[in-house]
Structures are given as structure tokens and as C-alpha cells.
Amino acid sequence: MRILIRGGTVVDPENRTVEQKDVLLVDGRVAGVGADLPADDALVIEATGRLVTPGLIDMHVHLREPGYEHKETIASGTRAAARGGFTAVVCMANTDPVADTRAVVEYIRERARATGVVHVFPVGAVSKGLEGKELAELASLREGGAVAFSDDGRPVVDSGLMRRAMEYARMLGAPVISHCEDPGLSAGGLMNEGRTAYLLGLPGMPAAAEEVMVAREILLAELTGCPVHIAHVSTAGAVRLIRDAKARGLPVTAEATPHHFTLTEEAVEGYNTSTKVNPPLRTAADVAAVREGLADGTIDVIATDHAPHAEEEKDVEFAAAPFGIAGLETAVGLVFTELVHSGVLDLPAAVAKMTVNPARILGLAKGRLVPGADGDVTIIDPRLELTVDASGFVGKGRNNPFVGRKLTGVPVTTIVAGRIVMLERDLKC
Ligand code: DOR
């Protein structure tokens, strides 16, 4: 199978170039990138005026299978990913059973091969049952294909356990991804602690609940030499701590979500449960700091923390609703609208945060469009406008706080290993 993507603006995040070129895919791989490549018998995709990027990678997704298939399945979640322009997702371990054994990790990979439409890379749990008491069998999780270790959804409270996890992870050549939250400070909180929570009468989670743990992970990265990746950074203090750690040369990386670089705590004012997320939406100063962190490279990655929930679970009073935002299908639009068109990030930097940077952190040979690379490609129309309508999502979760918002920049075509899974916004899978 030959596909020629003709005349698009190819964004190379590694060499920081943006040039009009053709991309030829042959038998699932990139065969050529250059001017005026011959079409011969290839299927031609006209991409003039569109951006052609290495396939986007979302390194923080909850696919919910096994165990919570009413929220999402590997089939529905990977279709949502394809619709959102992602060719690979990294899925968190808070399934049921938890991905704390090799068997569960292998099961997820097997289900992904059978029912998924984009690449799926599972994360293995740090602790058995995500209970923070006993270390999971990290070596056997790694052998089963886990690309990182995390109890995401919950923090690892015991610093000694986290230290041992990092010591093993380092030997196994995989990073630890940390959900930074000190439950001693956050327990019972429903939103960011501060003025808005006070006005709404909702219990808050202070920024310090996140920052205490970011500081701890930095100290443990220094102690163990293990790369630690800070998930969903949401506070100015966390950004500052990570910036300082990087300046000291520590193996610390970080991600931010589209909701944390776009929305403030005021979004919660209507008690819309789609704004209930952990870590919570913070203040305007925090949003500005997260954007600054993205701009100066402190924050390496943009990831969605796609956390779909069933409508009946979210359609309850604020206190009773689960935390989470289904973000796969609005991420690229938010990156373009909020960061690229507004000048926070240039194109190569924005694309790097969804391609080479996550690939490098996870040790995946992906994220580049060069001859021989995997044939994973995303085509984006940077000027196409779309109003977010959750009823049109292909994922099962409708819990998205951007409904009704006009976004400029839409993924139009997604190609995974040389197979077209979405063409001109129509899913082909
Ligand atoms: O809002 C969230 N939802 N934050 C998390 O850390 C976990 C996630 C989930 O699994 O629903």
C-alpha cells in the first residue's frame, strides 16, 4: 500500500523546520519526505494548506478497559484518539483489575491489537491495586510491555515505596509518572482552594497539595537518578519547582493538559460537573504560569488526561460526580486556538510536545517523519473552525467543559502504520 501526502506543510519538530513537502508512505513506513515525489500507483491525499506532522502521541489517557467498559473501551477510546489526530496513546493503570500484573498489561496490548485503531502503550502500576502499600512486580510489568510506571489517579503517598519504585524503574529503563497530590492536604476537596471555592461553598484543594509532592519527586529523582515525569501540572509553584530542577540537571520532565492551560477555577461557577477534575482548574495566575512553562520548555509535553465517565455518573450533584474530563477530541483544537494562534508556542514547539518529546521520555522510536520511521501521520487544518459538540464525539465520554466553544485548528486525517483511520474527519475504522 502506497500513500502520497501531497503539498502539505510538513512540520519537523526535531529540526524545527516548517516546509512544503510531500510525504510518501510505503507498506506502513515513511519511504520519503521531499519535494515533488512521484505518485506512481499511490493513493494521493492532497494536503495543500494543511499541516503534516508526525503522528501525535497522547501520553496520558484512561481507556477504562478492563473493568469500566461503560465509560470507555479500548475500541471507543482509540477511535476517539484517531478522531483527535492521535496515532498513539499511553493508557493508565487504574483499570479493574488494575494493570499491576504482567497478565493485565498483556491483556490490554492484546485487546488493543484486536480492537484498537491506534497504537496503545500501557503503563504498569507502581503499587499492587494502586493501594500504595506493596510494590507491584515492576520487572514483570516491563517484560509484559509496560512503557512506564504510575499509580495515576492516586498519589503514591509513602515516600519509601516511591523511592524503591524509582530504583527499580531506573534499572528497568522506564520512567515513573507521578500524580502529585498530598491527600493530607487535598482530602475532601472538590475544586481549587480559594476565592471561588469559598463563594461556591465547595471544599478546596490547595496548590500546596500538588507542590509538596512535586518537590518530593524532584528530591527522589535526585536521590535515585530515576527519570520522573510529573503528570498534569496545574500550579505556578509546580512549574517553578520543575524549572529549578531542570536547571540543576535533574531527570525531571512534565506535562500539562489543555484544560489546565485554558480554564480557570471560575469555570466551576455553574457547578458543571464537566469542570470537576483532579488536579482541579486553578487561578488565572496558575494558567499563565503553565503557559509560561510550556513556552520556555519547562513543560515538555501536552497530554490530555482523557478521563471519560458515563453520563449518568457525571449528571449528579457536584460533590457526587467523579473527577475527569474526556479530552481526546478537543486537544488539538485547544492547542492551536490557545497556544499556536495566540503566539504562546510556535508550530515546531507545539508539535514537539505531542510527538518527539513524549516519545523520548518513554523511549519510543516514534515522533519523527523521516525515511524508515513508522508510517504514523497526522494532517491538521490549522484554520478550520469547529464548535465543540460532545454529542458528535466518538468516544463514550461526553464530560467535556469546552462544549459550545469555537476552536480553530482541526485534525482532518490520521494515518496509523500506513493505514488511514480517519480521512477528512470521517473515521475509516
Ligand atoms: O480527573 C481525573 N480523573 N484525574 C485523575 O487523576 C484520574 C482521572 C480518572 O481516572 O478519572
PDB file of N, CA and C in Angstrom, residues 1-6 22-33 36-46 375 377 415 417-420 423:
ATOM      1  N   MET A   1       0.850  -1.205   0.000  1.00  0.00           N
ATOM      2  CA  MET A   1       0.000   0.000   0.000  1.00  0.00           C
ATOM      3  C   MET A   1       0.883   1.251   0.000  1.00  0.00           C
ATOM      4  N   ARG A   2       0.623   2.132  -0.985  1.00  0.00           N
ATOM      5  CA  ARG A   2       1.403   3.384  -1.070  1.00  0.00           C
ATOM      6  C   ARG A   2       0.453   4.560  -0.897  1.00  0.00           C
ATOM      7  N   ILE A   3       0.852   5.499  -0.055  1.00  0.00           N
ATOM      8  CA  ILE A   3       0.073   6.723   0.147  1.00  0.00           C
ATOM      9  C   ILE A   3       1.010   7.902  -0.081  1.00  0.00           C
ATOM     10  N   LEU A   4       0.582   8.840  -0.945  1.00  0.00           N
ATOM     11  CA  LEU A   4       1.367  10.068  -1.129  1.00  0.00           C
ATOM     12  C   LEU A   4       0.574  11.239  -0.549  1.00  0.00           C
ATOM     13  N   ILE A   5       1.136  11.869   0.447  1.00  0.00           N
ATOM     14  CA  ILE A   5       0.509  13.065   1.031  1.00  0.00           C
ATOM     15  C   ILE A   5       1.170  14.248   0.337  1.00  0.00           C
ATOM     16  N   ARG A   6       0.356  14.925  -0.511  1.00  0.00           N
ATOM     17  CA  ARG A   6       0.999  15.863  -1.446  1.00  0.00           C
ATOM     18  C   ARG A   6       0.807  17.325  -1.056  1.00  0.00           C
ATOM     19  N   ASP A  22       6.229  16.746   0.138  1.00  0.00           N
ATOM     20  CA  ASP A  22       5.380  15.556   0.027  1.00  0.00           C
ATOM     21  C   ASP A  22       5.890  14.511   1.027  1.00  0.00           C
ATOM     22  N   VAL A  23       4.982  13.651   1.436  1.00  0.00           N
ATOM     23  CA  VAL A  23       5.384  12.520   2.297  1.00  0.00           C
ATOM     24  C   VAL A  23       4.865  11.247   1.643  1.00  0.00           C
ATOM     25  N   LEU A  24       5.760  10.297   1.432  1.00  0.00           N
ATOM     26  CA  LEU A  24       5.364   9.025   0.814  1.00  0.00           C
ATOM     27  C   LEU A  24       5.439   7.914   1.859  1.00  0.00           C
ATOM     28  N   LEU A  25       4.320   7.204   1.983  1.00  0.00           N
ATOM     29  CA  LEU A  25       4.285   6.048   2.882  1.00  0.00           C
ATOM     30  C   LEU A  25       4.196   4.781   2.033  1.00  0.00           C
ATOM     31  N   VAL A  26       5.040   3.820   2.331  1.00  0.00           N
ATOM     32  CA  VAL A  26       5.004   2.542   1.610  1.00  0.00           C
ATOM     33  C   VAL A  26       5.017   1.413   2.638  1.00  0.00           C
ATOM     34  N   ASP A  27       4.032   0.533   2.520  1.00  0.00           N
ATOM     35  CA  ASP A  27       3.946  -0.642   3.408  1.00  0.00           C
ATOM     36  C   ASP A  27       4.107  -0.275   4.880  1.00  0.00           C
ATOM     37  N   GLY A  28       3.406   0.761   5.296  1.00  0.00           N
ATOM     38  CA  GLY A  28       3.354   1.086   6.712  1.00  0.00           C
ATOM     39  C   GLY A  28       4.501   1.917   7.241  1.00  0.00           C
ATOM     40  N   ARG A  29       5.398   2.320   6.345  1.00  0.00           N
ATOM     41  CA  ARG A  29       6.536   3.122   6.827  1.00  0.00           C
ATOM     42  C   ARG A  29       6.701   4.378   5.979  1.00  0.00           C
ATOM     43  N   VAL A  30       7.429   5.332   6.509  1.00  0.00           N
ATOM     44  CA  VAL A  30       7.763   6.514   5.723  1.00  0.00           C
ATOM     45  C   VAL A  30       8.853   6.102   4.738  1.00  0.00           C
ATOM     46  N   ALA A  31       8.562   6.318   3.439  1.00  0.00           N
ATOM     47  CA  ALA A  31       9.552   5.942   2.427  1.00  0.00           C
ATOM     48  C   ALA A  31      10.281   7.174   1.902  1.00  0.00           C
ATOM     49  N   GLY A  32       9.652   8.331   2.002  1.00  0.00           N
ATOM     50  CA  GLY A  32      10.334   9.531   1.512  1.00  0.00           C
ATOM     51  C   GLY A  32       9.641  10.791   1.980  1.00  0.00           C
ATOM     52  N   VAL A  33      10.432  11.847   2.177  1.00  0.00           N
ATOM     53  CA  VAL A  33       9.902  13.167   2.516  1.00  0.00           C
ATOM     54  C   VAL A  33      10.691  14.130   1.647  1.00  0.00           C
ATOM     55  N   ASP A  36       8.076  17.225  -4.636  1.00  0.00           N
ATOM     56  CA  ASP A  36       7.625  16.575  -5.870  1.00  0.00           C
ATOM     57  C   ASP A  36       7.935  15.089  -5.946  1.00  0.00           C
ATOM     58  N   LEU A  37       7.548  14.346  -4.947  1.00  0.00           N
ATOM     59  CA  LEU A  37       7.741  12.891  -5.003  1.00  0.00           C
ATOM     60  C   LEU A  37       6.754  12.305  -6.023  1.00  0.00           C
ATOM     61  N   PRO A  38       7.170  11.298  -6.787  1.00  0.00           N
ATOM     62  CA  PRO A  38       6.284  10.726  -7.803  1.00  0.00           C
ATOM     63  C   PRO A  38       5.124   9.942  -7.171  1.00  0.00           C
ATOM     64  N   ALA A  39       3.941  10.123  -7.729  1.00  0.00           N
ATOM     65  CA  ALA A  39       2.774   9.435  -7.172  1.00  0.00           C
ATOM     66  C   ALA A  39       2.738   7.965  -7.586  1.00  0.00           C
ATOM     67  N   ASP A  40       3.178   7.684  -8.819  1.00  0.00           N
ATOM     68  CA  ASP A  40       3.056   6.323  -9.386  1.00  0.00           C
ATOM     69  C   ASP A  40       1.659   5.767  -9.098  1.00  0.00           C
ATOM     70  N   ASP A  41       1.610   4.612  -8.427  1.00  0.00           N
ATOM     71  CA  ASP A  41       0.306   3.992  -8.174  1.00  0.00           C
ATOM     72  C   ASP A  41      -0.225   4.319  -6.771  1.00  0.00           C
ATOM     73  N   ALA A  42       0.363   5.333  -6.122  1.00  0.00           N
ATOM     74  CA  ALA A  42      -0.032   5.610  -4.733  1.00  0.00           C
ATOM     75  C   ALA A  42      -1.402   6.259  -4.656  1.00  0.00           C
ATOM     76  N   LEU A  43      -2.051   6.043  -3.525  1.00  0.00           N
ATOM     77  CA  LEU A  43      -3.256   6.796  -3.198  1.00  0.00           C
ATOM     78  C   LEU A  43      -2.790   8.204  -2.812  1.00  0.00           C
ATOM     79  N   VAL A  44      -3.382   9.218  -3.458  1.00  0.00           N
ATOM     80  CA  VAL A  44      -2.893  10.580  -3.202  1.00  0.00           C
ATOM     81  C   VAL A  44      -3.840  11.310  -2.257  1.00  0.00           C
ATOM     82  N   ILE A  45      -3.271  11.876  -1.195  1.00  0.00           N
ATOM     83  CA  ILE A  45      -4.032  12.749  -0.294  1.00  0.00           C
ATOM     84  C   ILE A  45      -3.518  14.166  -0.521  1.00  0.00           C
ATOM     85  N   GLU A  46      -4.382  15.042  -1.035  1.00  0.00           N
ATOM     86  CA  GLU A  46      -3.955  16.434  -1.262  1.00  0.00           C
ATOM     87  C   GLU A  46      -3.938  17.160   0.077  1.00  0.00           C
ATOM     88  N   GLY A 375       4.917   4.617   9.831  1.00  0.00           N
ATOM     89  CA  GLY A 375       4.043   5.451   8.990  1.00  0.00           C
ATOM     90  C   GLY A 375       2.876   6.031   9.766  1.00  0.00           C
ATOM     91  N   VAL A 377       1.046   9.395  10.796  1.00  0.00           N
ATOM     92  CA  VAL A 377       0.999  10.783  10.326  1.00  0.00           C
ATOM     93  C   VAL A 377      -0.323  11.419  10.737  1.00  0.00           C
ATOM     94  N   ILE A 415      -3.293   8.780  10.129  1.00  0.00           N
ATOM     95  CA  ILE A 415      -2.772   7.566   9.488  1.00  0.00           C
ATOM     96  C   ILE A 415      -1.900   6.819  10.496  1.00  0.00           C
ATOM     97  N   ALA A 417       0.462   3.526  11.086  1.00  0.00           N
ATOM     98  CA  ALA A 417       1.235   2.461  10.428  1.00  0.00           C
ATOM     99  C   ALA A 417       0.820   2.305   8.961  1.00  0.00           C
ATOM    100  N   GLY A 418       0.667   3.426   8.294  1.00  0.00           N
ATOM    101  CA  GLY A 418       0.344   3.402   6.877  1.00  0.00           C
ATOM    102  C   GLY A 418      -1.100   3.088   6.569  1.00  0.00           C
ATOM    103  N   ARG A 419      -1.946   3.042   7.603  1.00  0.00           N
ATOM    104  CA  ARG A 419      -3.366   2.745   7.387  1.00  0.00           C
ATOM    105  C   ARG A 419      -4.177   3.987   7.725  1.00  0.00           C
ATOM    106  N   ILE A 420      -5.046   4.395   6.798  1.00  0.00           N
ATOM    107  CA  ILE A 420      -5.844   5.589   7.046  1.00  0.00           C
ATOM    108  C   ILE A 420      -6.972   5.231   8.003  1.00  0.00           C
ATOM    109  N   LEU A 423     -10.167  10.033   7.517  1.00  0.00           N
ATOM    110  CA  LEU A 423      -9.907  10.785   6.293  1.00  0.00           C
ATOM    111  C   LEU A 423     -10.920  11.912   6.204  1.00  0.00           C
TER     112      LEU A 423
END
